[in-house]
mmCIF file of C-alpha atoms in Angstrom:
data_model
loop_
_atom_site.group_PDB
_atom_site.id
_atom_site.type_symbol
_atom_site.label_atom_id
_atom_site.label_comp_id
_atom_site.label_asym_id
_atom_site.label_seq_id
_atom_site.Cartn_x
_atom_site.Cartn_y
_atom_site.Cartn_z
ATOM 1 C CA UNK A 1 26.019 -51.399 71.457
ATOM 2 C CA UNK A 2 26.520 -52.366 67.757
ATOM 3 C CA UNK A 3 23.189 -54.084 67.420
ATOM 4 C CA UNK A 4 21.450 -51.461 69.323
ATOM 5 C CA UNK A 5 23.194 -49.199 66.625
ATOM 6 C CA UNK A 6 22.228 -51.728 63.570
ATOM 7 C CA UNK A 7 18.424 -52.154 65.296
ATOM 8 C CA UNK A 8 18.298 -48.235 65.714
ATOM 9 C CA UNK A 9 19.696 -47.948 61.925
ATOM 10 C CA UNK A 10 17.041 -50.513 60.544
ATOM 11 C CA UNK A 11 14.293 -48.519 62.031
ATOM 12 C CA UNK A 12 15.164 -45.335 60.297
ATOM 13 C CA UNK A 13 15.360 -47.085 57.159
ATOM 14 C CA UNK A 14 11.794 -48.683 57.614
ATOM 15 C CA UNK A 15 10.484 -45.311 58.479
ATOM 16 C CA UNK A 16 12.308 -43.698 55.639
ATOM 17 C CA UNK A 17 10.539 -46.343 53.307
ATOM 18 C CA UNK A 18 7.088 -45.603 54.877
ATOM 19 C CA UNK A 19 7.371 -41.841 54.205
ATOM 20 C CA UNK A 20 8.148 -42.116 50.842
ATOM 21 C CA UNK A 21 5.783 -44.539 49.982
ATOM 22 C CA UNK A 22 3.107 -42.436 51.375
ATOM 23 C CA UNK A 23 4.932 -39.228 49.317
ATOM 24 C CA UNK A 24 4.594 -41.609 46.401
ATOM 25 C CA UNK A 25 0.630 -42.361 47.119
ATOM 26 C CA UNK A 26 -0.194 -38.709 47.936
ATOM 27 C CA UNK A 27 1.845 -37.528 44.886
ATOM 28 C CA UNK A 28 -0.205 -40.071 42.947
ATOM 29 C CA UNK A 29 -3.509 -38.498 44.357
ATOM 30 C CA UNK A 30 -2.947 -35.326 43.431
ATOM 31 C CA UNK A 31 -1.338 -35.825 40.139
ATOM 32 C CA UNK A 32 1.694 -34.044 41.486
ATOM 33 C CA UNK A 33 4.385 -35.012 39.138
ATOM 34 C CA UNK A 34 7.564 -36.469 41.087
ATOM 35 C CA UNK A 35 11.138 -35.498 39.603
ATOM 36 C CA UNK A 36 12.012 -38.093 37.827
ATOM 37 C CA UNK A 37 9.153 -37.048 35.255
ATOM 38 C CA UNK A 38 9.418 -34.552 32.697
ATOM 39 C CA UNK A 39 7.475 -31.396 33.086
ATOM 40 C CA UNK A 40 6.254 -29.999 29.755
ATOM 41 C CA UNK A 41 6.769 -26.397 28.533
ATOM 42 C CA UNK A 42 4.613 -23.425 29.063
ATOM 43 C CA UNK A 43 2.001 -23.347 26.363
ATOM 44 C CA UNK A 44 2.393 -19.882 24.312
ATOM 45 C CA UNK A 45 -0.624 -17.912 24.721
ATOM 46 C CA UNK A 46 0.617 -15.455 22.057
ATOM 47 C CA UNK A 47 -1.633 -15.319 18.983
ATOM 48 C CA UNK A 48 0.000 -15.334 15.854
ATOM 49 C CA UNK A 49 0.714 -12.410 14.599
ATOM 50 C CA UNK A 50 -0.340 -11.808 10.753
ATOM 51 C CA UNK A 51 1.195 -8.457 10.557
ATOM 52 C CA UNK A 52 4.801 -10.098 10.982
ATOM 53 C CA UNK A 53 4.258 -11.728 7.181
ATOM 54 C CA UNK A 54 6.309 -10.274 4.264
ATOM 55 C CA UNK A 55 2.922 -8.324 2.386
ATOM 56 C CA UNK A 56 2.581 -8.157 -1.160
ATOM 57 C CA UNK A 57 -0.072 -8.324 -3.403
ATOM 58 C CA UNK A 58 -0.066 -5.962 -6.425
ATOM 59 C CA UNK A 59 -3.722 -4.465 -5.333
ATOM 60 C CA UNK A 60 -2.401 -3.973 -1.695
ATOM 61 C CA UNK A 61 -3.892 -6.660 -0.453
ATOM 62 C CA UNK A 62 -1.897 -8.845 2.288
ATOM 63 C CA UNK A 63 -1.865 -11.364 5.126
ATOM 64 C CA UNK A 64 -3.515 -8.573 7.767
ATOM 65 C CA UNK A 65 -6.361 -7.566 6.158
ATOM 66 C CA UNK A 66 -8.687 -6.268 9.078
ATOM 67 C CA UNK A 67 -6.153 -7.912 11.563
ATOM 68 C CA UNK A 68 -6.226 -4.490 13.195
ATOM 69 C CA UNK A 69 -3.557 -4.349 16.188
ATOM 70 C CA UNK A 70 -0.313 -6.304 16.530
ATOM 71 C CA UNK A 71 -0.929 -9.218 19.030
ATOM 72 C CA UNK A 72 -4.737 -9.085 18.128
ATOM 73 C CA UNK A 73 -6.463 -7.278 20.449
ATOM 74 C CA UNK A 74 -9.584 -5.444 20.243
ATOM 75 C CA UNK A 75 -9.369 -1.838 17.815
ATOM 76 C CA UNK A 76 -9.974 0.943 20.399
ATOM 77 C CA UNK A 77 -13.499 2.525 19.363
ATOM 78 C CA UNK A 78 -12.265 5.399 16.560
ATOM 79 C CA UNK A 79 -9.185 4.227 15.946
ATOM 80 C CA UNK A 80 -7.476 3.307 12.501
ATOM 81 C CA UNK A 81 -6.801 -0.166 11.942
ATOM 82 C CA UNK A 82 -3.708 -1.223 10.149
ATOM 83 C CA UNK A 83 -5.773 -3.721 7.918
ATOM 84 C CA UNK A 84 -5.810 -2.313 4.387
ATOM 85 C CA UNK A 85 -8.812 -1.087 3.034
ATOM 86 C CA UNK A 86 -10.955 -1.978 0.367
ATOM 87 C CA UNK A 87 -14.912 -1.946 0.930
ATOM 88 C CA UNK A 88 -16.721 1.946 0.878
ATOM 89 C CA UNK A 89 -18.707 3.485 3.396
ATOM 90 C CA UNK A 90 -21.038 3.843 1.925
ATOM 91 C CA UNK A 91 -21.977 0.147 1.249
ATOM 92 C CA UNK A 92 -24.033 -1.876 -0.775
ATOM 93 C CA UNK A 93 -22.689 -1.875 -4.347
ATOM 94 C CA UNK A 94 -21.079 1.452 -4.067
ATOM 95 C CA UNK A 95 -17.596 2.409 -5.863
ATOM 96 C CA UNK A 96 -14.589 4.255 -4.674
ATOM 97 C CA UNK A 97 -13.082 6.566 -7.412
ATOM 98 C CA UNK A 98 -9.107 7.014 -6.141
ATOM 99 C CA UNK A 99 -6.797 8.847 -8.120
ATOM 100 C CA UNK A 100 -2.885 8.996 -8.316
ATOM 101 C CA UNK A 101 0.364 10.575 -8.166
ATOM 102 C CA UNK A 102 -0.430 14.087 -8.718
ATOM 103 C CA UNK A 103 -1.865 16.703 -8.329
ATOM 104 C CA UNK A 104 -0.505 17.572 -12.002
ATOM 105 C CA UNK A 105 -1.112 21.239 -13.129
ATOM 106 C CA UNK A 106 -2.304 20.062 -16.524
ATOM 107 C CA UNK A 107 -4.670 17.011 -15.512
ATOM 108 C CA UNK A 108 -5.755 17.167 -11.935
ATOM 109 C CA UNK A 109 -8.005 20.353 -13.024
ATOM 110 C CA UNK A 110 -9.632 18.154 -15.755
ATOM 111 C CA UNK A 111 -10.160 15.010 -13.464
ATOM 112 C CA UNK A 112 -11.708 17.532 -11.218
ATOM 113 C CA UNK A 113 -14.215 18.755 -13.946
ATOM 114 C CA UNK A 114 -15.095 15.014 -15.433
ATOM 115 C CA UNK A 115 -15.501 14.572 -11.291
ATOM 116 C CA UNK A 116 -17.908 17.754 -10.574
ATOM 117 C CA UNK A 117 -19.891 16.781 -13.892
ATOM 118 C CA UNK A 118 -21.065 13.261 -12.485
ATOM 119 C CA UNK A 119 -21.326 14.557 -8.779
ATOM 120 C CA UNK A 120 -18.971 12.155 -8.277
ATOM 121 C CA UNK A 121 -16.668 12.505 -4.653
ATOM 122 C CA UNK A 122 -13.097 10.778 -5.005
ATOM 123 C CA UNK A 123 -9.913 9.775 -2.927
ATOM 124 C CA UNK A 124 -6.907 11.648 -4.047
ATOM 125 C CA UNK A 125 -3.307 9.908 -3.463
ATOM 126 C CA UNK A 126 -0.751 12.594 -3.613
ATOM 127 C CA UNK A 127 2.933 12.563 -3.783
ATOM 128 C CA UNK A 128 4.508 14.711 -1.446
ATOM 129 C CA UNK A 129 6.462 17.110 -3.370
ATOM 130 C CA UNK A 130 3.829 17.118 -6.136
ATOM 131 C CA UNK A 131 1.517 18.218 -3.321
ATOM 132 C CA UNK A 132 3.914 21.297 -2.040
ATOM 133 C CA UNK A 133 4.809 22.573 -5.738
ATOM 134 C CA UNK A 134 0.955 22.885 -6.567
ATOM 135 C CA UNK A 135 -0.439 23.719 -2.974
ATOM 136 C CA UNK A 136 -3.794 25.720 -5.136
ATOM 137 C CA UNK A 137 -4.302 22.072 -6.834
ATOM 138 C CA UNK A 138 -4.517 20.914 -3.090
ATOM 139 C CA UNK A 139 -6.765 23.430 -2.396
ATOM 140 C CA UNK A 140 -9.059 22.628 -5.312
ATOM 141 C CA UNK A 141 -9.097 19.254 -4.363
ATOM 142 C CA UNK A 142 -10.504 19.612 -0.435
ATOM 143 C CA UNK A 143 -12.675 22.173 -1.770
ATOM 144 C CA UNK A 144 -14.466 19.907 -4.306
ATOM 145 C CA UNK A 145 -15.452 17.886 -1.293
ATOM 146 C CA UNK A 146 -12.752 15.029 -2.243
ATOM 147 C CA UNK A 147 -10.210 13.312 0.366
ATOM 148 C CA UNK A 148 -6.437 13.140 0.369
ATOM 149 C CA UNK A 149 -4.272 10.036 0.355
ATOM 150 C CA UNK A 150 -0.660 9.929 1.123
ATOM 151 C CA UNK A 151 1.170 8.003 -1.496
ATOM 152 C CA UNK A 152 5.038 8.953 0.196
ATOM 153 C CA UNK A 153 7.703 11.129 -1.378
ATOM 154 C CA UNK A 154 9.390 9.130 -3.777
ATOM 155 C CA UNK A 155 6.884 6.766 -5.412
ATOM 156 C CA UNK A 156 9.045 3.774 -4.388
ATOM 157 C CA UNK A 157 8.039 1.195 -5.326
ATOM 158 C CA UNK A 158 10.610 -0.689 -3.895
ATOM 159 C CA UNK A 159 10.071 0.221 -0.366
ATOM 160 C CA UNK A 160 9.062 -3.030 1.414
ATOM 161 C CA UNK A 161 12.668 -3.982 0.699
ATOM 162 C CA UNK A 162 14.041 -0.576 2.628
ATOM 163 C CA UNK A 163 14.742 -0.194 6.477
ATOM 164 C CA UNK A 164 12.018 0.859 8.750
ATOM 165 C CA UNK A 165 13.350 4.370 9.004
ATOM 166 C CA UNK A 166 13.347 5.023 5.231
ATOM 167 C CA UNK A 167 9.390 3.683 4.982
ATOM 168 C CA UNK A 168 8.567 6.092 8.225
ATOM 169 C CA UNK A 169 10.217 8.909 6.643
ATOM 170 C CA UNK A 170 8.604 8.604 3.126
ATOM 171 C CA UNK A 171 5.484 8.827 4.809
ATOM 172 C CA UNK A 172 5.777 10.864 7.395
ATOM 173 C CA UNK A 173 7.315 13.519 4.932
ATOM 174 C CA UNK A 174 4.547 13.534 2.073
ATOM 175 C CA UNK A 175 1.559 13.376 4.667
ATOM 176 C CA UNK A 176 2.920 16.939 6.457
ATOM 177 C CA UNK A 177 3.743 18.329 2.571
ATOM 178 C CA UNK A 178 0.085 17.794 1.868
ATOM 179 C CA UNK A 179 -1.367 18.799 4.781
ATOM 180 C CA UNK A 180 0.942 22.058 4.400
ATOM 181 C CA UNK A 181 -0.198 22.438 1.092
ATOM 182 C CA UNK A 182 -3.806 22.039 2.003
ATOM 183 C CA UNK A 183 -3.303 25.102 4.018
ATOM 184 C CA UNK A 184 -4.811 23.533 7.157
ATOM 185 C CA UNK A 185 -8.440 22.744 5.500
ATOM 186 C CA UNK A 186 -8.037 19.165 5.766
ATOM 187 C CA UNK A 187 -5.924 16.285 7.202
ATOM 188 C CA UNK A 188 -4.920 13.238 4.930
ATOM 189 C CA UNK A 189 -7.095 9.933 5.918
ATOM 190 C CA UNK A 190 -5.694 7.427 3.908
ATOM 191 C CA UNK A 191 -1.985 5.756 2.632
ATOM 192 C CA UNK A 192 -1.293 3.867 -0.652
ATOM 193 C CA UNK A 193 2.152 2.672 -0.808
ATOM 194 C CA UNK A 194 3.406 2.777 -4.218
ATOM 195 C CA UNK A 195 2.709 -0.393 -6.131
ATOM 196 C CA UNK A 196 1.418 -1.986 -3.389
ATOM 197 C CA UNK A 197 4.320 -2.323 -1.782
ATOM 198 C CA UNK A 198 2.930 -2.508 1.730
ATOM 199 C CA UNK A 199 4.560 -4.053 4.989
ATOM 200 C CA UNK A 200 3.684 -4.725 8.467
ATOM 201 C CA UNK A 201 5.650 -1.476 9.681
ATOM 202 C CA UNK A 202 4.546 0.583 6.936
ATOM 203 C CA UNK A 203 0.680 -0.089 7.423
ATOM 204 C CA UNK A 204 1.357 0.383 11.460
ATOM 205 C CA UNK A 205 2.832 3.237 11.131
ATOM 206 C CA UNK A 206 0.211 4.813 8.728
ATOM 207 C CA UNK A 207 -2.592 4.058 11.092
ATOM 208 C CA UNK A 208 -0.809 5.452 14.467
ATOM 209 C CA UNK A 209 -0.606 8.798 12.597
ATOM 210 C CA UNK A 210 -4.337 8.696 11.367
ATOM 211 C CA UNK A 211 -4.248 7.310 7.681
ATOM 212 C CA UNK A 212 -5.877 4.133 6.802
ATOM 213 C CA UNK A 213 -3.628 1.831 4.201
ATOM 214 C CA UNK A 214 -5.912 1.520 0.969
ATOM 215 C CA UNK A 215 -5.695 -0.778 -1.481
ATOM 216 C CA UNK A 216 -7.315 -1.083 -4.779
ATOM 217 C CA UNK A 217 -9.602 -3.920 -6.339
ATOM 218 C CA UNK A 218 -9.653 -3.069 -9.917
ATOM 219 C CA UNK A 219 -6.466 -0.996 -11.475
ATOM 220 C CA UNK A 220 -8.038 0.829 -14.595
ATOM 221 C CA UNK A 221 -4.225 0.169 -16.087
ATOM 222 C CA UNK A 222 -4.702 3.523 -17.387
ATOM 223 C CA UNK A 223 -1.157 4.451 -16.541
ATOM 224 C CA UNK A 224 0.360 2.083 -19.609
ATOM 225 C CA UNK A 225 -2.275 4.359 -21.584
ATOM 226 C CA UNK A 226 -3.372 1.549 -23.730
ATOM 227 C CA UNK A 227 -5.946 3.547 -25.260
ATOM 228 C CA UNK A 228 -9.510 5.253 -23.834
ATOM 229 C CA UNK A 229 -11.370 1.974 -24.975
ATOM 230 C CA UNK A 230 -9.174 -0.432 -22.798
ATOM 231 C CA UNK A 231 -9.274 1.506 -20.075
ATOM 232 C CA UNK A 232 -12.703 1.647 -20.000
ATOM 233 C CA UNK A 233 -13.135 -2.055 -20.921
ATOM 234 C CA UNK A 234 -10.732 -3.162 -18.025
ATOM 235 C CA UNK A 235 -12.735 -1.643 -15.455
ATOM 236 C CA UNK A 236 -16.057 -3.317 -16.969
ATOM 237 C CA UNK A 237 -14.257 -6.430 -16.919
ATOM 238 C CA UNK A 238 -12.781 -6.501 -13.212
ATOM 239 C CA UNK A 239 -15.438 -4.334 -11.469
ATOM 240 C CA UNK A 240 -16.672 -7.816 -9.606
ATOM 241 C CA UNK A 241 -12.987 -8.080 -7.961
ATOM 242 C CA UNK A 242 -13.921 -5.356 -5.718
ATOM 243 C CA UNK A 243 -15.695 -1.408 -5.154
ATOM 244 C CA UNK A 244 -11.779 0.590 -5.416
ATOM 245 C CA UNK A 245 -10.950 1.770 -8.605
ATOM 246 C CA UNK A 246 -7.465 3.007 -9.733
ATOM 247 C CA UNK A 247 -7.328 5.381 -11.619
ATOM 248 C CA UNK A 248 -4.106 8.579 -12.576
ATOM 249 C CA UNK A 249 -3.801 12.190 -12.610
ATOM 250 C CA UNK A 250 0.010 12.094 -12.946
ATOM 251 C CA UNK A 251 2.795 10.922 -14.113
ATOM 252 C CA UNK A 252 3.002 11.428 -17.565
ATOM 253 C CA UNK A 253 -0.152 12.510 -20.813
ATOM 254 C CA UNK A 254 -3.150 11.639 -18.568
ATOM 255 C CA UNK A 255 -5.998 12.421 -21.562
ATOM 256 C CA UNK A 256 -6.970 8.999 -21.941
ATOM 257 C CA UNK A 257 -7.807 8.719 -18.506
ATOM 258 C CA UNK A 258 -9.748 11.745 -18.355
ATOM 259 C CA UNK A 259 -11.711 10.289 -21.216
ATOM 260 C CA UNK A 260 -12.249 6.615 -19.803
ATOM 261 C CA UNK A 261 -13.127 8.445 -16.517
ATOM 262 C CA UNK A 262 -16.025 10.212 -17.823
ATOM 263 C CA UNK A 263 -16.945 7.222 -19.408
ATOM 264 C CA UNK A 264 -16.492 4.380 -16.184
ATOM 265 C CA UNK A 265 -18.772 7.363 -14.722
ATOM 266 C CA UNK A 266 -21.723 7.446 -16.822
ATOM 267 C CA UNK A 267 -21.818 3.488 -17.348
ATOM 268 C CA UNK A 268 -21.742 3.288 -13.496
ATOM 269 C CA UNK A 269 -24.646 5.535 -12.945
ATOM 270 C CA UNK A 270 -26.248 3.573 -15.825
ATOM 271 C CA UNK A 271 -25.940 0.439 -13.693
ATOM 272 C CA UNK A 272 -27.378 2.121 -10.389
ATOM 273 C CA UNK A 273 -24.325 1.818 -8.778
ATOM 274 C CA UNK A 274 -23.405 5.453 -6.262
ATOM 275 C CA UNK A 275 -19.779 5.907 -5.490
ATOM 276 C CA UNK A 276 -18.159 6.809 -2.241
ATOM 277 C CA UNK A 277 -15.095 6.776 0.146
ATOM 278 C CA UNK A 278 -12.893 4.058 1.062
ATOM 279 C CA UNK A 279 -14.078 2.615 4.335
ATOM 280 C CA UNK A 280 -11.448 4.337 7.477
ATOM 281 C CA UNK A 281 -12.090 3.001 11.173
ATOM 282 C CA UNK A 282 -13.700 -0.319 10.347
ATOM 283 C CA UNK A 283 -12.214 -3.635 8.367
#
């Protein structure tokens, strides 16, 4: 009985051996990876996401430029993409006239005239409560044929450093005071955050609610008001950085600008170069 048992117990070994050896061969065959071997993570198929890098960039300009939506999928056909705008619509060498932080009761109506005198169609950036306290200066403005920007409530310039909520609200505010202001005639298209200070969040929520983020290529520094001639000789001197000018209606004694506007003007049409409107729905 005990070497029956011990012959019995042998013979399950040597089958035991001859299974796994033909586990080991098939395993081999098909690559299969036995489990003493390590198996490797998951490779992430998530693209990286530009729009999650702190922006800055004193012109507006930052890492998701034309990235359009988070994760990188394709823009849906009309849609507004996040990326911040800089080229025109209307192409070729073509200039985009924006103006900021008013309307101001003193110089938006003179920006307006130096404007209508040159034929010349520009992007306004309004602050929000400026907008509501001079709703006919809103008026004036869609009527001329121009567009409206929203450039928040505050002007802070700090507000890449505040919570999402505050940025959302800034926005959100000044674009309905506009709109309110422009008595229903037209919708805002655009959003400059002040300074530049863009962010990921800002920029997405700008373009879910129908405002492209614009930028600016060559700031006019007419806001230090450095004199008419500077002004003017700035813009000659960075027009090859890029088609969007910066220019003021508010914020303090705009005449300068009003005089080195009429003057960027007539040089441009001296150089053949037409003006237009920041570019919306594509990069």
């Amino acid at each position: 009985m005990e070497f029956k048992a011990r012959t019995g117990n042998e013979r399950k070994r040597s089958w035991a051996a001859v299974a796994a050896a033909v586990v080991v061969t098939v395993a081999a065959a098909w690559a299969i990876p036995t489990v003493t071997e390590s198996i490797a993570a998951p490779h992430s198929t998530a693209a990286h996401d530009r729009n999650t890098t702190a922006d800055g960039g004193h012109n507006g300009q930052d890492g998701a430029q034309g990235s359009g939506s988070a994760g990188g999928g394709a823009q849906p056909a009309g849609a507004v993409p996040e990326g911040i705008a800089h080229a025109s619509e209307a192409g070729g060498n073509a200039v985009n006239i924006t103006i900021d932080d008013g309307p101001d009761p003193v110089w938006t109506p003179k920006v307006l005239d130096v404007l209508k005198q040159y034929g010349v169609k520009a992007t306004f950036c309004m602050i929000g409560p400026q907008a509501k306290a001079h709703p006919d200066l809103v008026k004036q403005v869609v009527a001329g044929g121009h567009r409206l920007c929203d450039h928040t409530v505050d002007h802070d310039t700090t507000m890449d450093k505040k919570p999402v909520a505050y940025q959302e609200k800034e926005i959100l505010d000044a674009k309905k005071m506009i709109e309110e202001a422009a008595g229903g005639a037209a919708q805002v298209q655009y959003y400059r955050a002040p300074g530049g200070s863009f962010t990921p969040d800002s920029r997405r929520i700008a373009a879910a609610n129908g405002m492209r983020p614009l930028g600016w290529n060559v700031d006019s520094k007419d806001f230090t008001k450095p004199g008419t001639a500077a002004i003017v000789d700035t813009v000659k001197k960075e027009i090859g950085n890029g088609p969007t000018l910066l220019f003021h209606d508010g914020g303090g004694d705009r005449q300068q600008t009003v005089e080195a506007l009429g003057q960027v003007l007539s040089w441009l049409k001296a150089q053949g170069r037409p003006t237009g409107f920041p570019v919306r729905t594509t990069s």
